[in-house]
Amino acid sequence: VIDIVCYRKHGHNEIDNPMFTQPQMYTAVKKQRSTLNKYFHKLEQEGVITNEAARELSEGVKMELQRHLDNSRNYVPKKSDWLSSNWKGMLPMNIQARDLLTGVDIETLKKVGQAITTLPADLTPHKKVRELYANRKKMFDENLPIDWAVAEQLAWGSLLLEGNHVRISGQDVERGTFSHRHAVIHDQANWPRTYLPLQNVDPGQAAFMACNSSLSEF
């Protein structure tokens, strides 16, 4: 059994930045040399491999990965890959589900919108998060179209004002898997302070909780 204790150098995906949610940890991680370089250095010191051989091995792996990436761009899926039989029993596209009246008045949306686009003056968010919140504020100030993240938070905020407790839970729900939500903002200067706009819509609102569940990739 090999027990490996390691860390992720970069984010969850190409558009993620771990500094959004783990500023203290990733300030330390940034100072670390990559695990690969450390391992090659150790093997070289022990006389197991030369620096030149290590580079050749690394380049060989990169070339193999690049070959598969190039092949994937010309891949043509088969109909059987989509497991069409699993969709039997679903409503056909020409049948619509029954509409439910879930709308709220414009004043409620404005109230929630103000809360979810306003950050405390003494909070130091990540610069990308600050920019994201500034863009959200422009959506309301300039009557621009809203995006997915704003729409869902408007919905949750309206439920909170109606007295409904809202709890979201799952892997990376605080930030959002695609870094789109940022319902929990981590102060980059005052660790481990956080701020949740949806907890600050109205003094008489119901409780809002955002809980990241355990993220296991074994």
Coordinates of C-alpha atoms in Angstrom, one line a residue:
V1 CA 0.0 0.0 0.0
I2 CA 1.4 3.4 -1.0
D3 CA -0.1 6.3 1.0
I4 CA 0.4 9.5 -0.9
V5 CA -0.1 12.9 0.7
C6 CA -0.2 15.6 -1.9
Y7 CA -1.9 18.8 -2.9
R8 CA -3.4 20.3 -6.0
K9 CA -1.1 22.9 -7.6
H10 CA -3.8 24.5 -9.7
G11 CA -7.6 24.8 -9.6
H12 CA -10.4 22.3 -10.2
N13 CA -10.5 23.0 -13.9
E14 CA -9.1 25.5 -16.4
I15 CA -11.2 28.4 -15.3
D16 CA -10.9 27.8 -11.5
N17 CA -8.5 29.6 -9.2
P18 CA -8.1 28.0 -5.7
M19 CA -7.2 31.4 -4.3
F20 CA -10.9 32.2 -4.5
T21 CA -11.7 29.8 -1.6
Q22 CA -8.3 28.8 0.0
P23 CA -6.1 32.0 0.0
Q24 CA -4.0 31.0 3.0
M25 CA -3.3 27.5 1.8
Y26 CA -2.5 28.5 -1.8
T27 CA -0.3 31.4 -0.7
A28 CA 1.9 28.6 0.7
V29 CA 1.4 26.2 -2.3
K30 CA 2.6 28.9 -4.7
K31 CA 6.0 28.8 -3.1
Q32 CA 6.4 25.0 -3.7
R33 CA 8.3 23.4 -6.5
S34 CA 6.2 20.9 -8.5
T35 CA 6.1 17.4 -7.2
L36 CA 7.5 16.1 -10.5
N37 CA 10.6 18.4 -10.2
K38 CA 11.2 17.4 -6.6
Y39 CA 10.9 13.7 -7.6
F40 CA 13.3 14.0 -10.5
H41 CA 15.8 15.9 -8.4
K42 CA 15.7 13.2 -5.7
L43 CA 16.2 10.4 -8.3
E44 CA 19.1 12.4 -9.8
Q45 CA 20.7 12.9 -6.4
E46 CA 20.4 9.1 -5.7
G47 CA 21.9 8.3 -9.1
V48 CA 18.8 6.5 -10.3
I49 CA 18.3 8.7 -13.4
T50 CA 20.2 11.5 -15.2
N51 CA 18.7 15.0 -15.7
E52 CA 18.7 14.3 -19.5
A53 CA 16.9 11.0 -19.1
A54 CA 14.3 12.7 -16.9
R55 CA 13.6 15.4 -19.5
E56 CA 13.3 12.8 -22.2
L57 CA 10.8 10.8 -20.1
S58 CA 8.8 13.9 -19.4
E59 CA 8.7 15.0 -23.0
G60 CA 7.7 11.5 -24.1
V61 CA 4.7 11.5 -21.8
K62 CA 3.7 15.0 -23.0
M63 CA 3.9 13.8 -26.6
E64 CA 1.7 10.8 -25.9
L65 CA -0.9 13.0 -24.2
Q66 CA -0.8 15.4 -27.2
R67 CA -1.3 12.5 -29.6
H68 CA -4.4 11.5 -27.8
L69 CA -5.7 15.1 -27.7
D70 CA -5.1 15.5 -31.4
N71 CA -7.0 12.2 -32.1
S72 CA -9.9 13.3 -29.9
R73 CA -10.5 16.4 -32.1
N74 CA -11.4 14.1 -35.0
Y75 CA -13.5 11.6 -33.0
V76 CA -16.9 10.9 -34.4
P77 CA -19.3 9.5 -31.8
K78 CA -21.5 6.6 -32.5
K79 CA -25.3 6.7 -31.8
S80 CA -24.8 3.8 -29.3
D81 CA -22.5 6.1 -27.2
W82 CA -25.4 8.2 -26.1
L83 CA -27.3 5.3 -24.6
S84 CA -30.6 6.5 -26.2
S85 CA -32.5 3.6 -24.6
N86 CA -32.0 5.2 -21.2
W87 CA -34.2 8.1 -22.2
K88 CA -37.3 6.0 -22.9
G89 CA -40.3 7.2 -21.0
M90 CA -39.2 10.9 -20.9
L91 CA -41.6 13.5 -22.2
P92 CA -41.1 14.2 -25.9
M93 CA -39.9 17.7 -26.9
N94 CA -43.4 18.7 -28.1
I95 CA -45.0 18.1 -24.7
Q96 CA -44.4 20.8 -22.1
A97 CA -44.5 20.4 -18.4
R98 CA -47.3 22.2 -16.5
D99 CA -46.3 25.8 -15.7
L100 CA -46.3 26.9 -12.0
L101 CA -46.6 30.5 -10.9
T102 CA -43.3 31.2 -9.1
G103 CA -42.7 34.8 -10.0
V104 CA -42.2 37.7 -7.5
D105 CA -42.7 41.4 -7.8
I106 CA -40.0 43.6 -9.2
E107 CA -39.4 45.4 -5.9
T108 CA -38.5 42.0 -4.3
L109 CA -36.0 41.3 -7.1
K110 CA -34.5 44.8 -6.7
K111 CA -34.1 44.3 -2.9
V112 CA -32.4 40.9 -3.4
G113 CA -30.3 42.3 -6.3
Q114 CA -29.0 45.1 -4.1
A115 CA -28.0 42.5 -1.4
I116 CA -26.2 40.1 -3.8
T117 CA -24.2 42.8 -5.5
T118 CA -23.0 44.7 -2.4
L119 CA -19.9 43.8 -0.5
P120 CA -18.6 45.3 2.8
A121 CA -16.1 48.1 2.4
D122 CA -13.6 46.4 4.6
L123 CA -13.8 43.0 2.8
T124 CA -10.8 42.1 0.5
P125 CA -12.2 39.7 -2.1
H126 CA -10.0 38.1 -4.8
K127 CA -9.6 40.6 -7.7
K128 CA -11.5 38.3 -10.0
V129 CA -14.4 38.0 -7.5
R130 CA -14.4 41.7 -7.0
E131 CA -14.7 42.2 -10.8
L132 CA -17.5 39.6 -11.0
Y133 CA -19.5 41.4 -8.3
A134 CA -18.9 44.7 -10.1
N135 CA -20.3 43.2 -13.3
R136 CA -23.3 41.9 -11.4
K137 CA -24.0 45.3 -10.0
K138 CA -24.0 46.7 -13.6
M139 CA -26.7 44.2 -14.6
F140 CA -29.1 45.9 -12.2
D141 CA -27.8 49.5 -12.5
E142 CA -27.9 49.5 -16.3
N143 CA -30.8 47.1 -16.8
L144 CA -28.7 44.5 -18.5
P145 CA -29.5 40.8 -19.0
I146 CA -28.7 38.6 -16.0
D147 CA -26.7 35.4 -16.0
W148 CA -27.3 32.0 -14.5
A149 CA -25.6 32.7 -11.2
V150 CA -27.6 35.9 -10.6
A151 CA -30.9 34.3 -11.5
E152 CA -30.4 31.4 -9.1
Q153 CA -29.4 33.8 -6.3
L154 CA -32.4 36.0 -7.0
A155 CA -34.6 32.9 -6.6
W156 CA -33.0 31.9 -3.4
G157 CA -33.2 35.4 -2.0
S158 CA -36.9 35.6 -2.8
L159 CA -37.5 32.4 -0.9
L160 CA -35.5 33.7 2.1
L161 CA -37.7 36.8 2.2
E162 CA -40.8 34.6 2.2
G163 CA -39.4 32.8 5.3
N164 CA -38.1 29.7 3.6
H165 CA -34.8 28.3 4.9
V166 CA -32.4 27.7 1.9
R167 CA -29.5 25.3 2.2
I168 CA -27.3 24.3 -0.8
S169 CA -24.9 21.4 -0.4
G170 CA -22.6 19.6 -2.7
Q171 CA -19.0 19.6 -4.1
D172 CA -17.8 23.2 -4.5
V173 CA -21.3 24.7 -4.2
E174 CA -20.0 27.8 -2.3
R175 CA -17.9 28.9 -5.3
G176 CA -19.8 26.9 -8.0
T177 CA -18.1 24.2 -10.0
F178 CA -17.6 26.6 -12.9
S179 CA -16.5 29.5 -10.6
H180 CA -19.8 31.1 -11.6
R181 CA -21.6 31.5 -8.2
H182 CA -19.3 32.8 -5.4
A183 CA -22.1 32.7 -2.8
V184 CA -19.4 32.6 -0.1
I185 CA -16.6 35.1 -0.5
H186 CA -13.2 34.5 1.2
D187 CA -11.3 37.5 2.4
Q188 CA -7.9 37.4 0.8
A189 CA -6.3 39.5 3.6
N190 CA -8.1 38.5 6.8
W191 CA -8.0 34.7 6.9
P192 CA -10.4 32.9 7.4
R193 CA -13.1 35.6 7.2
T194 CA -15.9 34.9 4.8
Y195 CA -19.0 36.9 3.7
L196 CA -22.3 35.5 2.4
P197 CA -24.5 38.1 0.6
L198 CA -27.6 35.9 0.9
Q199 CA -27.3 36.0 4.7
N200 CA -27.7 39.8 4.5
V201 CA -30.8 40.4 2.4
D202 CA -33.1 41.5 5.3
P203 CA -32.9 41.3 9.1
G204 CA -36.2 39.3 9.1
Q205 CA -35.2 36.8 6.4
A206 CA -34.9 33.0 6.9
A207 CA -31.5 31.3 7.2
F208 CA -29.2 30.7 4.2
M209 CA -26.5 28.0 4.3
A210 CA -23.9 27.0 1.7
C211 CA -22.0 23.8 2.6
N212 CA -19.3 22.2 0.5
S213 CA -19.5 18.4 0.8
S214 CA -16.5 16.2 0.9
L215 CA -14.7 16.2 -2.5
S216 CA -13.1 12.8 -3.1
E217 CA -11.5 11.9 -6.4
F218 CA -10.2 8.5 -5.6

